[in-house]
mmCIF file of C-alpha atoms and ligand atoms in Angstrom:
data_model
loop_
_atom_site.group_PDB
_atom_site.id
_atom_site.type_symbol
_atom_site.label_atom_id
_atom_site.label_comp_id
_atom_site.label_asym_id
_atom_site.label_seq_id
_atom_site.Cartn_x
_atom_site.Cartn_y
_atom_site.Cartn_z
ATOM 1 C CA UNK A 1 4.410 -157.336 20.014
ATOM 2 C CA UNK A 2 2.795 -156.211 23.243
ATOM 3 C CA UNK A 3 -0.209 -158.490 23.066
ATOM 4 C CA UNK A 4 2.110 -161.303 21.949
ATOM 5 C CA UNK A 5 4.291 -160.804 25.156
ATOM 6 C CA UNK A 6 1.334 -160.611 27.705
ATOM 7 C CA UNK A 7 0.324 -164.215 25.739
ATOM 8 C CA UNK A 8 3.428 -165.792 26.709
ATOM 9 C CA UNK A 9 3.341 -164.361 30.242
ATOM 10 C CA UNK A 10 -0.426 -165.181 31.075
ATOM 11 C CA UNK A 11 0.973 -168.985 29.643
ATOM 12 C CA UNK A 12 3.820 -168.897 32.130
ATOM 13 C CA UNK A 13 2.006 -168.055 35.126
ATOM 14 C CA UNK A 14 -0.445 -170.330 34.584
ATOM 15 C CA UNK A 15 1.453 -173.547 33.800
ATOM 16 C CA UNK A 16 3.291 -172.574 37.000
ATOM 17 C CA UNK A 17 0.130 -172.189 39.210
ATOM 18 C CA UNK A 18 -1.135 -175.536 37.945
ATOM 19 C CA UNK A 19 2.458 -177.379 38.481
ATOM 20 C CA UNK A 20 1.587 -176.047 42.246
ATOM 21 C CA UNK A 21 -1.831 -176.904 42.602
ATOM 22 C CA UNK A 22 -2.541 -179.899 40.790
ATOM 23 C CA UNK A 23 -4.425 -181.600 43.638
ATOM 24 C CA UNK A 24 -7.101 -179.305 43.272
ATOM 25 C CA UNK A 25 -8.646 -180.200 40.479
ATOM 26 C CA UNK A 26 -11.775 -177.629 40.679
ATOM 27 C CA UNK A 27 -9.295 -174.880 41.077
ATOM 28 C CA UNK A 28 -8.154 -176.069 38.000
ATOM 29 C CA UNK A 29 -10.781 -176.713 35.681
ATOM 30 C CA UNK A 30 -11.523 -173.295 36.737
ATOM 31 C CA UNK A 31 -8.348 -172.084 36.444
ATOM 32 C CA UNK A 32 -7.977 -172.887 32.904
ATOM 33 C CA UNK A 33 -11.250 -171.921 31.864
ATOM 34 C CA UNK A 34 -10.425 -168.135 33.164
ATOM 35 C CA UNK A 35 -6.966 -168.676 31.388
ATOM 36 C CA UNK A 36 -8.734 -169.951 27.949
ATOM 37 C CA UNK A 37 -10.885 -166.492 28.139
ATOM 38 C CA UNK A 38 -7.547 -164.299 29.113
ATOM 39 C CA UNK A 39 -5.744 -165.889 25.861
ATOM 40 C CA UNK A 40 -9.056 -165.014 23.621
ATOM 41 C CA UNK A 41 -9.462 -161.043 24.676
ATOM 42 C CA UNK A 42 -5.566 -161.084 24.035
ATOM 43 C CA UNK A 43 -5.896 -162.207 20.953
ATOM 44 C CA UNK A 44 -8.740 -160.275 19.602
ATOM 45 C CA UNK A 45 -7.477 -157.070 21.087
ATOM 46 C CA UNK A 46 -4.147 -157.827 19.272
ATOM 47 C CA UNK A 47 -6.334 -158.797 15.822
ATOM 48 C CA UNK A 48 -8.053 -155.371 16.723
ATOM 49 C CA UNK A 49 -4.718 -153.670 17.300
ATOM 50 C CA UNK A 50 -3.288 -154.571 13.939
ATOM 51 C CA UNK A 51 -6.010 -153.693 12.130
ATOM 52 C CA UNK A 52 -6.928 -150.259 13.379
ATOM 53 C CA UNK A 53 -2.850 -149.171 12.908
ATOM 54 C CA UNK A 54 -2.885 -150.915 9.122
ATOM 55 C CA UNK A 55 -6.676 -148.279 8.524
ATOM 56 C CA UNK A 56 -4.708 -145.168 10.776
ATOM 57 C CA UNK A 57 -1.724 -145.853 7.776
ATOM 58 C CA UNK A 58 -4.128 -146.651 4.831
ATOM 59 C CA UNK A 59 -5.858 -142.929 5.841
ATOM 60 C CA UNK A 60 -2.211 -141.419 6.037
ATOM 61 C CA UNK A 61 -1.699 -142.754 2.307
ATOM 62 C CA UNK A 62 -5.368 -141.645 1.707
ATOM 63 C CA UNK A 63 -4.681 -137.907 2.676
ATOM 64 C CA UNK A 64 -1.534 -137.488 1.298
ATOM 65 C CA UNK A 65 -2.522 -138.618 -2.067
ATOM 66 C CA UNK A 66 -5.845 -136.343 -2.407
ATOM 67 C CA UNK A 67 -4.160 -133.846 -0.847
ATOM 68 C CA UNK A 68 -1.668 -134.447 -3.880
ATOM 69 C CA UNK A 69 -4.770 -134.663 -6.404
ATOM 70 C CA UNK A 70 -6.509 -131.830 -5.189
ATOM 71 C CA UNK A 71 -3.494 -129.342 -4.961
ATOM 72 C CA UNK A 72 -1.759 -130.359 -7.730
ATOM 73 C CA UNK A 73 -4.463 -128.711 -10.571
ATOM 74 C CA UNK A 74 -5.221 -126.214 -8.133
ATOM 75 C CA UNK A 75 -1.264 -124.672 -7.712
ATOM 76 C CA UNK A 76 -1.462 -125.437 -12.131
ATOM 77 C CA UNK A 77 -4.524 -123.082 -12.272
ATOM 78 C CA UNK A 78 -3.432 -120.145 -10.041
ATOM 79 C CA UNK A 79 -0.068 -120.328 -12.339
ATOM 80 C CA UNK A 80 -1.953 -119.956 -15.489
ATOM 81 C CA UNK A 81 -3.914 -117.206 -14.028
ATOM 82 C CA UNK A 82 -1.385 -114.865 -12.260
ATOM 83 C CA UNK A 83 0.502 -115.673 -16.003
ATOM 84 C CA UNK A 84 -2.530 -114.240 -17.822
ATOM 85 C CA UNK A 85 -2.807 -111.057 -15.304
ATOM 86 C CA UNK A 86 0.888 -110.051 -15.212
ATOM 87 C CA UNK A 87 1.527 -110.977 -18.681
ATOM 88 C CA UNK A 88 0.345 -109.278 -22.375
ATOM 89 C CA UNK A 89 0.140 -113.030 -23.770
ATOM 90 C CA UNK A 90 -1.118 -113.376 -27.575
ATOM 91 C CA UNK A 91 -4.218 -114.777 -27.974
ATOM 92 C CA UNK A 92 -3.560 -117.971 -29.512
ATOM 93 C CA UNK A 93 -1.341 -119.075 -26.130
ATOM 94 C CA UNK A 94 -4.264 -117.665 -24.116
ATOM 95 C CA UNK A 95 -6.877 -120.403 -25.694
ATOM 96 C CA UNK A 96 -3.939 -122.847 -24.455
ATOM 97 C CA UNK A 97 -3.798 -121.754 -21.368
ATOM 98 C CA UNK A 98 -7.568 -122.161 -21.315
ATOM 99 C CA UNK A 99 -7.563 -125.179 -22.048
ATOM 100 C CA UNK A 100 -4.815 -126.620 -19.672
ATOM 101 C CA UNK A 101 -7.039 -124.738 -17.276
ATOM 102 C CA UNK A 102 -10.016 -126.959 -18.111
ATOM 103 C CA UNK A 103 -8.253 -129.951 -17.901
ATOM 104 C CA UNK A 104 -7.084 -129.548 -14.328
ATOM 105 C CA UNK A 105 -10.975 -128.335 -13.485
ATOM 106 C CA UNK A 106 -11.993 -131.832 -14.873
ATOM 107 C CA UNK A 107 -9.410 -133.307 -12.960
ATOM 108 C CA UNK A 108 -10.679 -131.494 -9.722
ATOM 109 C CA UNK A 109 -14.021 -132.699 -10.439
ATOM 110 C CA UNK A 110 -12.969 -136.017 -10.635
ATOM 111 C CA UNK A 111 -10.976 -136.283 -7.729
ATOM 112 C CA UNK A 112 -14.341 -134.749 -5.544
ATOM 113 C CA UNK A 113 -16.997 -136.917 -7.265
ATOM 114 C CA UNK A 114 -14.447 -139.765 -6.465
ATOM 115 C CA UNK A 115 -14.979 -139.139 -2.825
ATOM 116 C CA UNK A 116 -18.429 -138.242 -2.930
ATOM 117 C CA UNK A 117 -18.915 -141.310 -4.616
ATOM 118 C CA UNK A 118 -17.370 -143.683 -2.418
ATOM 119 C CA UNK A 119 -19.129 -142.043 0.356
ATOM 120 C CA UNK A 120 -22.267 -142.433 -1.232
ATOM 121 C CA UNK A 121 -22.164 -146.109 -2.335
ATOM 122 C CA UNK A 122 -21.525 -146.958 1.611
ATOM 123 C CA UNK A 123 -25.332 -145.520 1.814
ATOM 124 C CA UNK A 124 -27.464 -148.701 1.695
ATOM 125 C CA UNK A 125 -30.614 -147.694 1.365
ATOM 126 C CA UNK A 126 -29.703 -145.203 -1.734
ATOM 127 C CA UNK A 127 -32.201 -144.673 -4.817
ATOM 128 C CA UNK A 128 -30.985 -145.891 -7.871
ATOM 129 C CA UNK A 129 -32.994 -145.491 -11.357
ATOM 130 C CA UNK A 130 -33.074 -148.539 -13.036
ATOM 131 C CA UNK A 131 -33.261 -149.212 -16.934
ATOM 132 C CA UNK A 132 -32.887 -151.544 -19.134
ATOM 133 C CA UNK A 133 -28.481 -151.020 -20.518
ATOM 134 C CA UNK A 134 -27.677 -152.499 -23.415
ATOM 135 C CA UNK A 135 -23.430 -152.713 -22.296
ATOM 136 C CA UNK A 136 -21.874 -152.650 -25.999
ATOM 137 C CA UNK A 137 -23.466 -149.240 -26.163
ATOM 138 C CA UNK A 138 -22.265 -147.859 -22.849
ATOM 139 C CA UNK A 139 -19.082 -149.550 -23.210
ATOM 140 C CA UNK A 140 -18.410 -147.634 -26.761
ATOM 141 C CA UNK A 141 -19.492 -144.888 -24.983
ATOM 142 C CA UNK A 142 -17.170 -145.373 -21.896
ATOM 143 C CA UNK A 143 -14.189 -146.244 -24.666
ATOM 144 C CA UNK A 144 -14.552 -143.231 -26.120
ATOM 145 C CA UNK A 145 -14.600 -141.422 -23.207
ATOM 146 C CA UNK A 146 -11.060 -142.547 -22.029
ATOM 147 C CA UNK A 147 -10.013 -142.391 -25.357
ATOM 148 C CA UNK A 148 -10.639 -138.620 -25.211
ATOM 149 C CA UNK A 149 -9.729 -137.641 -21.961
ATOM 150 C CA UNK A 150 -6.030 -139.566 -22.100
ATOM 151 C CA UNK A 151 -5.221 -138.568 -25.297
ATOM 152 C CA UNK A 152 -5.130 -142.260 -26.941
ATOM 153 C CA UNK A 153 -5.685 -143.039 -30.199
ATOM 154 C CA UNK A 154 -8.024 -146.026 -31.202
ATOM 155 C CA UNK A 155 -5.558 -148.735 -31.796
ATOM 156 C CA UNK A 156 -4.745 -148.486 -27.631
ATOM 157 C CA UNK A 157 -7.909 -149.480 -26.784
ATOM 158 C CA UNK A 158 -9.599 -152.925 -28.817
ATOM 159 C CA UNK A 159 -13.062 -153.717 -27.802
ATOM 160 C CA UNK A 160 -14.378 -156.925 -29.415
ATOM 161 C CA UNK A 161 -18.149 -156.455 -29.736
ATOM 162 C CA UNK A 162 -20.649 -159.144 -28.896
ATOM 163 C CA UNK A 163 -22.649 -160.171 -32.144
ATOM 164 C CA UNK A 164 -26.040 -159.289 -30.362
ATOM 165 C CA UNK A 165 -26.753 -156.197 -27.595
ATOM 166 C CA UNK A 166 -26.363 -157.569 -24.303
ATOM 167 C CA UNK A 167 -28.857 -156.321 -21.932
ATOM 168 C CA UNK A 168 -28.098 -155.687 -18.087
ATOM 169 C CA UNK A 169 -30.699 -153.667 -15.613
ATOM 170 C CA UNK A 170 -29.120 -151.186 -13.657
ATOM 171 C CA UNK A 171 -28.459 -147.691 -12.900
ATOM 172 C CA UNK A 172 -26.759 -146.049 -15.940
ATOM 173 C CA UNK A 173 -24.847 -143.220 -14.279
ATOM 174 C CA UNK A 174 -23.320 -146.003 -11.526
ATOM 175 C CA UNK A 175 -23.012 -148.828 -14.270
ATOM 176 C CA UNK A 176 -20.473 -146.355 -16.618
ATOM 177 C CA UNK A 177 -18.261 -145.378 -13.670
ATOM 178 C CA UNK A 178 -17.542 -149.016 -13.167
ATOM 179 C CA UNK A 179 -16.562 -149.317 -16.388
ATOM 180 C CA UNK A 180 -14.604 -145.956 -16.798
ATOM 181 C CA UNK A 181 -13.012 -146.526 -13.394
ATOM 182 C CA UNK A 182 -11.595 -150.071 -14.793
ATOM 183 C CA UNK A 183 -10.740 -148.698 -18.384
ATOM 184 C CA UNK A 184 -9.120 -145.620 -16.433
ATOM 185 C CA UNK A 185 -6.707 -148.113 -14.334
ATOM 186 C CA UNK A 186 -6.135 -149.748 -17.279
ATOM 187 C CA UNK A 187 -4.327 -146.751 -18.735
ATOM 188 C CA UNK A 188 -3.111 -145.263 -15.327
ATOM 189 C CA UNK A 189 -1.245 -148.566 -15.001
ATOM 190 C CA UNK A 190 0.415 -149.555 -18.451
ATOM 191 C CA UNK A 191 4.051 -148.423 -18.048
ATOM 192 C CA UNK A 192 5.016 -147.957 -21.398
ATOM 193 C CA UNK A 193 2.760 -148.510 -24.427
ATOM 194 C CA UNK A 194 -1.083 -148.545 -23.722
ATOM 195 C CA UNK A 195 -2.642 -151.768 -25.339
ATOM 196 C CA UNK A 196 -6.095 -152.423 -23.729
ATOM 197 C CA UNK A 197 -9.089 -155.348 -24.882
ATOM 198 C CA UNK A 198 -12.064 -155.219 -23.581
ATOM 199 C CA UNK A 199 -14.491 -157.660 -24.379
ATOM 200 C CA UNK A 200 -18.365 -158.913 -23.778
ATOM 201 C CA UNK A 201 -19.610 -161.752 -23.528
ATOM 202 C CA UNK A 202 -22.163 -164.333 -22.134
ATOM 203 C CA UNK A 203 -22.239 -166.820 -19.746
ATOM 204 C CA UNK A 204 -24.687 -169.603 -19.203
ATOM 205 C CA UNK A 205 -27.760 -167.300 -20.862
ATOM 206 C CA UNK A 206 -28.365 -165.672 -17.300
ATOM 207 C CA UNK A 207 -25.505 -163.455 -16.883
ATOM 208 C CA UNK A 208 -22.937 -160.923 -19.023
ATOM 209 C CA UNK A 209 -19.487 -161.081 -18.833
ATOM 210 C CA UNK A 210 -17.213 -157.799 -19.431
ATOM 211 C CA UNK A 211 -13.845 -158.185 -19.427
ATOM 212 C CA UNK A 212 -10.740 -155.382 -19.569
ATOM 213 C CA UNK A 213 -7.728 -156.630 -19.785
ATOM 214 C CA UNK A 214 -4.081 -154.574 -19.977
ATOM 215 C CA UNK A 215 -0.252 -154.883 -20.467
ATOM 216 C CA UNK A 216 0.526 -153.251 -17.477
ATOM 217 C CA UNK A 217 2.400 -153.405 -14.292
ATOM 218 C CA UNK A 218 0.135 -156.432 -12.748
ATOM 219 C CA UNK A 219 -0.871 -157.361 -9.887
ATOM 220 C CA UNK A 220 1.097 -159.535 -7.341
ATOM 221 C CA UNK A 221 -0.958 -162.392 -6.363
ATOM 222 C CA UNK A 222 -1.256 -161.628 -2.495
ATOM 223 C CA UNK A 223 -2.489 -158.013 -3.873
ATOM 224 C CA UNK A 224 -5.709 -159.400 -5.796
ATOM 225 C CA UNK A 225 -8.369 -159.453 -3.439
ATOM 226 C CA UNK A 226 -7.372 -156.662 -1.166
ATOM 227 C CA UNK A 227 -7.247 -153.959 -4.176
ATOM 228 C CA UNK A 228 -10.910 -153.714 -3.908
ATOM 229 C CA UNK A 229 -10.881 -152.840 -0.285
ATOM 230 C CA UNK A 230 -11.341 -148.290 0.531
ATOM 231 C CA UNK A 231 -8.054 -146.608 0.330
ATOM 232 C CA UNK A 232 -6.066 -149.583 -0.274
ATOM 233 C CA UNK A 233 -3.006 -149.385 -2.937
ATOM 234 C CA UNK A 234 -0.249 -151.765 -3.732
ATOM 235 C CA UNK A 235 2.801 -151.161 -2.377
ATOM 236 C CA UNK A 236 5.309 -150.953 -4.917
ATOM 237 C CA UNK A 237 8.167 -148.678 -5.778
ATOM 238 C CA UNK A 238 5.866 -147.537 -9.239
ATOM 239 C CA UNK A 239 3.391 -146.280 -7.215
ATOM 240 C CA UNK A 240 4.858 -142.809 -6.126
ATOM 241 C CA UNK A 241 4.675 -142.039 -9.674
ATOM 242 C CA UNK A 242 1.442 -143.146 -10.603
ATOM 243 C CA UNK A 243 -1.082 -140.886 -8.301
ATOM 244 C CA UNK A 244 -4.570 -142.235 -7.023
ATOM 245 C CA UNK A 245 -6.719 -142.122 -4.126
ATOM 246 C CA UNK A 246 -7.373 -146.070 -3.346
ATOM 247 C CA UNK A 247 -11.198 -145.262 -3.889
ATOM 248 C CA UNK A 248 -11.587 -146.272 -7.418
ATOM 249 C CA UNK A 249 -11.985 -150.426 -7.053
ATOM 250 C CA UNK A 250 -13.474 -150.192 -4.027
ATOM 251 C CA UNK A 251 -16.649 -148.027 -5.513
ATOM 252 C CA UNK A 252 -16.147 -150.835 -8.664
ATOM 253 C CA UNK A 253 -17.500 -153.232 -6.022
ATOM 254 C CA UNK A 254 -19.738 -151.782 -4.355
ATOM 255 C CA UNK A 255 -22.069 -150.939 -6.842
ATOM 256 C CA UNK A 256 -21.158 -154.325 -9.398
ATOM 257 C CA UNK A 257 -22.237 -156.057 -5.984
ATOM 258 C CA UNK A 258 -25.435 -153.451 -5.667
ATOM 259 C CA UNK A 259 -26.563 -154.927 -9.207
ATOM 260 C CA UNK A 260 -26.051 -158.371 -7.824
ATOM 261 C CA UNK A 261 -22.640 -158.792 -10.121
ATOM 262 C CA UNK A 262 -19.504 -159.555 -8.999
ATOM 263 C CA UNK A 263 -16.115 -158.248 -9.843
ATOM 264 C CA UNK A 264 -12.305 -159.800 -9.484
ATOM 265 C CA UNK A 265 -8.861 -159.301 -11.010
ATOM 266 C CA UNK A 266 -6.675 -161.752 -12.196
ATOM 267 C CA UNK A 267 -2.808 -161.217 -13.040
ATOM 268 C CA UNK A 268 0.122 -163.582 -13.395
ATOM 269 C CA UNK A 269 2.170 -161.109 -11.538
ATOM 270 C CA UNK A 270 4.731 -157.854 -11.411
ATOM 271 C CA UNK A 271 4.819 -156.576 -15.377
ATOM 272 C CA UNK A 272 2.320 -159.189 -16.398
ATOM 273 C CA UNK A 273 -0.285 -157.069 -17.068
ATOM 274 C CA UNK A 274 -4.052 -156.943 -15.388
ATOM 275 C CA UNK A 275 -7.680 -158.466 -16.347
ATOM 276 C CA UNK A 276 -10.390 -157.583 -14.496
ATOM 277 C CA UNK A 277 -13.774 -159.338 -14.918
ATOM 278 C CA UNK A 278 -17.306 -158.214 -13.895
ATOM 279 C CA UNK A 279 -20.403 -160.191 -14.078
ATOM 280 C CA UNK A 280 -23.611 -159.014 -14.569
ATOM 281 C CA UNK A 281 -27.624 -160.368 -14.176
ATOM 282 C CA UNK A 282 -28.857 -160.065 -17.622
ATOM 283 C CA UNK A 283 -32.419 -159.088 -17.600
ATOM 284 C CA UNK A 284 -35.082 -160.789 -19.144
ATOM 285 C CA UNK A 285 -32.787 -163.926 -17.876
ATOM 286 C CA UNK A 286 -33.703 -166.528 -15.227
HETATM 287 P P1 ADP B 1 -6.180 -145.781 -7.274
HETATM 288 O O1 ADP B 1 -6.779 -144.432 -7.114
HETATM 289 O O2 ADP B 1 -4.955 -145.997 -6.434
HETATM 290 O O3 ADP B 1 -5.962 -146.158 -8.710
HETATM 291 P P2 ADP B 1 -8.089 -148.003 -7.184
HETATM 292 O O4 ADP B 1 -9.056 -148.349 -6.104
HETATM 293 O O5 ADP B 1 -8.643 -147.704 -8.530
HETATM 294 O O6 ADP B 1 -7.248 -146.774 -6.622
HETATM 295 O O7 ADP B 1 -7.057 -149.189 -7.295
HETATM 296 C C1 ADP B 1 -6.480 -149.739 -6.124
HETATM 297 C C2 ADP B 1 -5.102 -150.266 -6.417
HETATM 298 O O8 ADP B 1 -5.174 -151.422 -7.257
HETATM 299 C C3 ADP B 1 -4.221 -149.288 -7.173
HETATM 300 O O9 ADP B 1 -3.599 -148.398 -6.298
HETATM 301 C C4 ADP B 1 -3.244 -150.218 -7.872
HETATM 302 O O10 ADP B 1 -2.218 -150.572 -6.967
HETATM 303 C C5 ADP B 1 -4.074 -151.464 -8.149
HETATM 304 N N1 ADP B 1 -4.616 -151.494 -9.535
HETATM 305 C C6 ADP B 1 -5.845 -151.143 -9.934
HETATM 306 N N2 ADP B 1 -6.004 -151.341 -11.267
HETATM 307 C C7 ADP B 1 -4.842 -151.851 -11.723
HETATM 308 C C8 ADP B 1 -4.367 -152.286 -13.013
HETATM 309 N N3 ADP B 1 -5.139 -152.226 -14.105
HETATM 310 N N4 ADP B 1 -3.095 -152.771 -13.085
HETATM 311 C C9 ADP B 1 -2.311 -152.853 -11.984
HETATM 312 N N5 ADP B 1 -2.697 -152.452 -10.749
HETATM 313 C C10 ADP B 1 -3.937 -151.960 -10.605
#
């Protein structure tokens, strides 16, 4: 608003001081050359302006919500244990309790790797250990990983395998977060019933195409590029329910774009569901 008024002020005085002066016509040229260069700083400082107060709200969201992730299991943990102190509680509730405990460790876990990881894909020159991944493998693997760790059973999750391996060179490790990160969302954002496909394919010879796609809440369309970006969630009334830190997509990019892929989501809308596609070199492919 600021840097909008001093616009129309600086455009005031200066059609006024050339209404005066038009006779000297070197004053001016001058004149609005110096004005041209007054209008541009103003602008960029209020491009500049808007952007730093969207990041200063984006790291507000940021904090509260891994403040939220990290206390959350933690408070669930201390509970259990003061329980099992204070408490004589039979041993078949105490392997529960256990294993509730667990849970909200792996959670924990995941929430810190999360940021370590989106710290260290921002790391250019980083190491990676390439290999030769054959995807229907790691993508079984990453299926049954979700599978497991959100309680579905196998119907939720379809994954139409490609007749023939389909070979990709890449870091492993990096490679299955992308794809448990996507498969993940998937889950995190189907409202009601879970029903996921996943599906790879190829495209022109050269390059693999993996797709997971979900009956969730969707996507609004001015939403589908800026997902990707660090920190950034949509703003809708569902999300203060569903929990997340922003980082997920954003270390999705990163390292498809690292193995010289690219990633994008597609969604018809609100309650349309999600599909997110990645493409992938294929090695041995020119
Ligand atoms: P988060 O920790 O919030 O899930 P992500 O980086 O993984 O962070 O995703 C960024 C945002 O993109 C999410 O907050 C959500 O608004 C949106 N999003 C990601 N995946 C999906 C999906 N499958 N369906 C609908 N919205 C999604």
């Amino acid at each position: 608003m600021f840097g909008i008024c001093l616009i129309l002020l600086a455009a005031a005085l200066n059609v006024g001081w050339i209404l005066l002066n038009l006779r000297e016509a070197a004053l001016l040229v001058f004149g609005v050359i110096f004005f041209a260069v007054i209008i541009t700083g103003l602008v960029l400082n209020t491009i500049f302006l808007i952007r730093e107060i969207r990041r200063n709200e984006q790291h507000d969201a940021f904090l509260n919500s891994i403040t939220h992730e990290l206390k959350t299991p933690i408070a669930s943990i201390k509970l259990y244990l003061e329980t099992l102190k204070t408490r004589n509680v039979p041993p078949e509730k105490q392997n529960e309790f256990y294993d509730v405990m667990l849970a909200d460790t792996d959670r924990l876990l995941g929430t810190v790797e999360q940021v370590l990881q989106a710290s260290r894909t921002r790391e250019k020159k980083r190491q990676i250990n390439i290999s030769e991944i054959d995807l229907r493998s790691m993508i079984n693997e990453s299926i049954d990983i979700i599978r497991t760790s959100r309680n579905l059973d196998a119907a939720a999750i379809r994954f139409t395998e490609p007749a023939d391996a389909v070979k990709v060179l890449g870091d492993a490790a990096e490679l299955q977060s992308v794809f448990i990160n996507l498969l993940d969302n998937a889950v995190k954002y189907s409202d009601s019933e879970v029903k996921i496909e996943v599906d790879v394919t190829t495209l022109d010879r050269g390059r693999a195409v993996v797709r997971v796609k979900d009956a969730g809440i969707g996507i609004p369309r001015g939403q589908l590029k800026r997902i990707f970006k660090r920190f950034h969630r949509v703003p809708m009334p569902v999300m203060k329910r569903i929990k997340g830190t922003g980082l997920g997509l954003f270390i999705v990019r990163s390292i498809v774009e690292k193995h010289g892929g690219r990633v994008f989501a597609e969604s018809e809308g609100e309650g349309e569901g999600s599909t997110f596609t990645i493409l992938l070199p294929r090695s041995g492919a020119r």
